[in-house]
């Protein structure tokens, strides 16, 4: 039930009262999973499931890079596309109004009306044909994907090693999700010193 409610909150159906805002005041990653409960600090036990201090530092660094770079980048792109969508949503009707007024006045104002009408058609075509709103949702969903990966890693590292998945399984899964090889993932803590290095190689 918690998963269903989380999905409903992230993607409300148009028939329900709480619809997705077309122009939200704050852009956040889409979160289609239930909130995780806080976990206790990890404690060492005899069964470490392949986890070592070095492996934990490696995964913690991967989670940091994903959070600070990948998630932040897609939130930034979401805001950029949202602002473009806002401008086009305002510019379209204004240009169409100017075209109507120019055509009604006649004379030299007709030229202004024709130019404004052409610009209105271009703006509306780009806004609807380019699916700018869908691009915004795509970037928001990508940010949510990396947010989920960061939360999953952080939650796993917050558990005692005996309660985690085997370290090799976690490492392989994270490498597949980020589109990296195992060796490339292990080198990420070193290569992340480059500010242009992102965690993912997929998007």
Tab-separated table of C-alpha atoms in Angstrom:
chain	number	residue	atom	x	y	z
A	1	UNK	CA	0.000	0.000	0.000
A	2	UNK	CA	2.880	2.355	0.783
A	3	UNK	CA	4.275	1.777	-2.716
A	4	UNK	CA	0.904	2.470	-4.338
A	5	UNK	CA	0.509	5.707	-2.366
A	6	UNK	CA	4.055	6.788	-3.271
A	7	UNK	CA	3.370	6.226	-6.986
A	8	UNK	CA	0.048	8.069	-6.691
A	9	UNK	CA	1.805	11.041	-5.088
A	10	UNK	CA	4.534	11.144	-7.740
A	11	UNK	CA	2.188	10.729	-10.725
A	12	UNK	CA	-1.358	11.747	-9.722
A	13	UNK	CA	-4.039	10.816	-12.246
A	14	UNK	CA	-5.871	13.683	-13.987
A	15	UNK	CA	-9.203	12.383	-12.598
A	16	UNK	CA	-8.058	12.889	-9.006
A	17	UNK	CA	-8.050	16.301	-7.258
A	18	UNK	CA	-4.252	16.443	-6.859
A	19	UNK	CA	-2.965	16.711	-10.420
A	20	UNK	CA	0.634	17.275	-11.448
A	21	UNK	CA	1.388	20.986	-11.541
A	22	UNK	CA	2.254	22.252	-14.995
A	23	UNK	CA	4.435	24.998	-13.538
A	24	UNK	CA	5.539	23.882	-10.038
A	25	UNK	CA	7.077	26.548	-7.812
A	26	UNK	CA	9.804	24.137	-6.692
A	27	UNK	CA	11.428	21.454	-8.829
A	28	UNK	CA	12.173	18.183	-7.030
A	29	UNK	CA	13.145	14.726	-8.330
A	30	UNK	CA	10.182	12.408	-8.898
A	31	UNK	CA	9.926	10.002	-5.933
A	32	UNK	CA	7.818	6.936	-6.740
A	33	UNK	CA	8.995	4.843	-3.771
A	34	UNK	CA	7.984	4.932	-0.087
A	35	UNK	CA	10.114	6.924	2.326
A	36	UNK	CA	12.661	4.770	4.089
A	37	UNK	CA	12.802	4.535	7.856
A	38	UNK	CA	15.960	5.709	9.577
A	39	UNK	CA	18.507	2.962	10.218
A	40	UNK	CA	20.913	2.485	13.080
A	41	UNK	CA	24.634	3.003	12.666
A	42	UNK	CA	26.426	-0.012	11.131
A	43	UNK	CA	28.151	-2.421	13.478
A	44	UNK	CA	30.730	-5.019	12.541
A	45	UNK	CA	29.855	-8.681	12.911
A	46	UNK	CA	31.612	-11.877	12.044
A	47	UNK	CA	29.650	-12.179	8.772
A	48	UNK	CA	30.636	-9.257	6.561
A	49	UNK	CA	29.015	-10.418	3.265
A	50	UNK	CA	32.082	-9.345	1.342
A	51	UNK	CA	32.023	-5.823	2.779
A	52	UNK	CA	35.224	-4.175	3.878
A	53	UNK	CA	36.009	-0.639	5.026
A	54	UNK	CA	37.450	0.117	1.582
A	55	UNK	CA	34.330	-1.203	-0.192
A	56	UNK	CA	32.112	0.904	2.067
A	57	UNK	CA	34.146	4.035	1.299
A	58	UNK	CA	33.926	3.242	-2.419
A	59	UNK	CA	30.132	2.874	-2.345
A	60	UNK	CA	29.745	5.958	-0.149
A	61	UNK	CA	31.746	7.965	-2.682
A	62	UNK	CA	29.574	6.638	-5.533
A	63	UNK	CA	26.453	7.718	-3.604
A	64	UNK	CA	27.964	11.166	-3.026
A	65	UNK	CA	28.843	11.674	-6.694
A	66	UNK	CA	25.392	10.524	-7.828
A	67	UNK	CA	23.703	12.873	-5.361
A	68	UNK	CA	25.870	15.956	-5.866
A	69	UNK	CA	26.369	15.728	-9.620
A	70	UNK	CA	23.913	13.473	-11.478
A	71	UNK	CA	20.805	14.316	-9.443
A	72	UNK	CA	21.723	18.007	-9.236
A	73	UNK	CA	22.368	18.180	-12.998
A	74	UNK	CA	18.951	16.793	-13.903
A	75	UNK	CA	17.235	19.078	-11.399
A	76	UNK	CA	19.066	22.005	-13.061
A	77	UNK	CA	17.944	20.856	-16.517
A	78	UNK	CA	14.384	20.442	-15.217
A	79	UNK	CA	14.373	24.040	-13.995
A	80	UNK	CA	15.769	25.269	-17.317
A	81	UNK	CA	13.101	23.479	-19.370
A	82	UNK	CA	10.381	24.581	-16.942
A	83	UNK	CA	11.406	28.228	-17.334
A	84	UNK	CA	11.391	27.865	-21.138
A	85	UNK	CA	7.914	26.343	-20.938
A	86	UNK	CA	6.708	29.237	-18.771
A	87	UNK	CA	8.045	31.827	-21.235
A	88	UNK	CA	6.428	30.090	-24.202
A	89	UNK	CA	3.122	29.690	-22.337
A	90	UNK	CA	3.023	33.473	-21.804
A	91	UNK	CA	4.497	34.526	-25.159
A	92	UNK	CA	2.059	32.472	-27.284
A	93	UNK	CA	-1.172	34.194	-26.186
A	94	UNK	CA	0.479	37.657	-26.134
A	95	UNK	CA	1.709	37.279	-29.706
A	96	UNK	CA	-1.656	35.933	-30.819
A	97	UNK	CA	-3.386	38.910	-29.180
A	98	UNK	CA	-0.994	41.300	-30.912
A	99	UNK	CA	-1.721	39.570	-34.228
A	100	UNK	CA	-5.479	39.936	-33.680
A	101	UNK	CA	-5.214	43.619	-32.775
A	102	UNK	CA	-2.880	44.353	-35.699
A	103	UNK	CA	-5.190	42.658	-38.173
A	104	UNK	CA	-8.214	44.562	-36.799
A	105	UNK	CA	-6.534	47.967	-37.044
A	106	UNK	CA	-5.527	47.514	-40.676
A	107	UNK	CA	-3.035	49.652	-42.558
A	108	UNK	CA	0.597	49.429	-41.469
A	109	UNK	CA	-0.500	47.609	-38.307
A	110	UNK	CA	-1.405	44.636	-40.500
A	111	UNK	CA	2.295	43.908	-41.032
A	112	UNK	CA	2.796	43.832	-37.263
A	113	UNK	CA	-0.194	41.513	-37.002
A	114	UNK	CA	1.179	39.150	-39.632
A	115	UNK	CA	4.626	39.029	-37.997
A	116	UNK	CA	3.128	38.514	-34.527
A	117	UNK	CA	0.841	35.767	-35.867
A	118	UNK	CA	3.783	33.981	-37.491
A	119	UNK	CA	5.797	34.189	-34.265
A	120	UNK	CA	2.804	32.921	-32.260
A	121	UNK	CA	2.528	29.908	-34.587
A	122	UNK	CA	6.243	29.182	-34.188
A	123	UNK	CA	6.104	29.459	-30.380
A	124	UNK	CA	2.974	27.307	-30.083
A	125	UNK	CA	4.307	24.710	-32.513
A	126	UNK	CA	7.577	24.430	-30.626
A	127	UNK	CA	5.818	24.291	-27.248
A	128	UNK	CA	3.298	21.586	-28.237
A	129	UNK	CA	5.144	19.806	-31.045
A	130	UNK	CA	8.400	19.773	-29.074
A	131	UNK	CA	6.584	18.329	-26.045
A	132	UNK	CA	8.407	20.693	-23.695
A	133	UNK	CA	6.279	19.560	-20.740
A	134	UNK	CA	7.196	15.946	-21.434
A	135	UNK	CA	10.899	16.857	-21.588
A	136	UNK	CA	10.526	18.476	-18.145
A	137	UNK	CA	8.949	15.291	-16.757
A	138	UNK	CA	11.697	13.182	-18.348
A	139	UNK	CA	14.426	15.209	-16.636
A	140	UNK	CA	12.501	15.107	-13.346
A	141	UNK	CA	12.203	11.314	-13.635
A	142	UNK	CA	15.923	10.975	-14.377
A	143	UNK	CA	16.668	12.997	-11.238
A	144	UNK	CA	14.354	10.633	-9.348
A	145	UNK	CA	16.227	7.603	-10.700
A	146	UNK	CA	19.514	8.896	-9.305
A	147	UNK	CA	17.839	9.957	-6.064
A	148	UNK	CA	16.565	6.383	-5.624
A	149	UNK	CA	20.029	4.972	-6.326
A	150	UNK	CA	21.572	7.330	-3.764
A	151	UNK	CA	18.942	6.474	-1.131
A	152	UNK	CA	19.306	2.728	-1.757
A	153	UNK	CA	23.076	2.873	-1.333
A	154	UNK	CA	22.904	5.092	1.741
A	155	UNK	CA	20.229	2.871	3.309
A	156	UNK	CA	22.288	-0.250	2.620
A	157	UNK	CA	25.426	1.289	4.121
A	158	UNK	CA	23.419	2.231	7.200
A	159	UNK	CA	22.741	-1.436	8.003
A	160	UNK	CA	25.136	-3.875	9.659
A	161	UNK	CA	27.167	-5.803	7.036
A	162	UNK	CA	25.432	-9.075	7.952
A	163	UNK	CA	22.042	-7.606	6.971
A	164	UNK	CA	23.154	-6.243	3.604
A	165	UNK	CA	23.254	-7.885	0.219
A	166	UNK	CA	26.611	-9.317	-0.715
A	167	UNK	CA	29.046	-6.564	-1.666
A	168	UNK	CA	29.701	-8.044	-5.120
A	169	UNK	CA	25.967	-8.095	-5.932
A	170	UNK	CA	25.535	-4.473	-4.868
A	171	UNK	CA	28.600	-3.416	-6.832
A	172	UNK	CA	27.437	-5.229	-9.978
A	173	UNK	CA	23.920	-3.813	-9.758
A	174	UNK	CA	25.171	-0.236	-9.247
A	175	UNK	CA	27.609	-0.621	-12.150
A	176	UNK	CA	24.762	-1.765	-14.429
A	177	UNK	CA	22.499	1.088	-13.294
A	178	UNK	CA	25.232	3.629	-14.005
A	179	UNK	CA	26.328	2.045	-17.298
A	180	UNK	CA	29.847	1.411	-16.046
A	181	UNK	CA	32.101	-1.595	-15.893
A	182	UNK	CA	33.137	-2.928	-12.488
A	183	UNK	CA	36.652	-1.546	-12.901
A	184	UNK	CA	35.295	1.846	-13.968
A	185	UNK	CA	33.038	1.936	-10.909
A	186	UNK	CA	35.946	1.100	-8.622
A	187	UNK	CA	37.960	3.931	-10.182
A	188	UNK	CA	35.122	6.442	-9.691
A	189	UNK	CA	36.344	7.647	-6.252
A	190	UNK	CA	39.627	8.634	-7.912
A	191	UNK	CA	38.199	10.015	-11.153
A	192	UNK	CA	35.480	11.952	-9.269
A	193	UNK	CA	38.104	14.574	-8.398
A	194	UNK	CA	37.457	15.872	-11.905
A	195	UNK	CA	34.413	18.201	-11.531
A	196	UNK	CA	33.183	17.143	-14.991
A	197	UNK	CA	33.054	13.453	-14.060
A	198	UNK	CA	29.520	12.181	-13.448
A	199	UNK	CA	28.527	8.880	-11.935
A	200	UNK	CA	26.373	7.724	-14.847
A	201	UNK	CA	27.512	6.877	-18.351
A	202	UNK	CA	23.978	6.165	-19.593
A	203	UNK	CA	22.260	9.561	-19.932
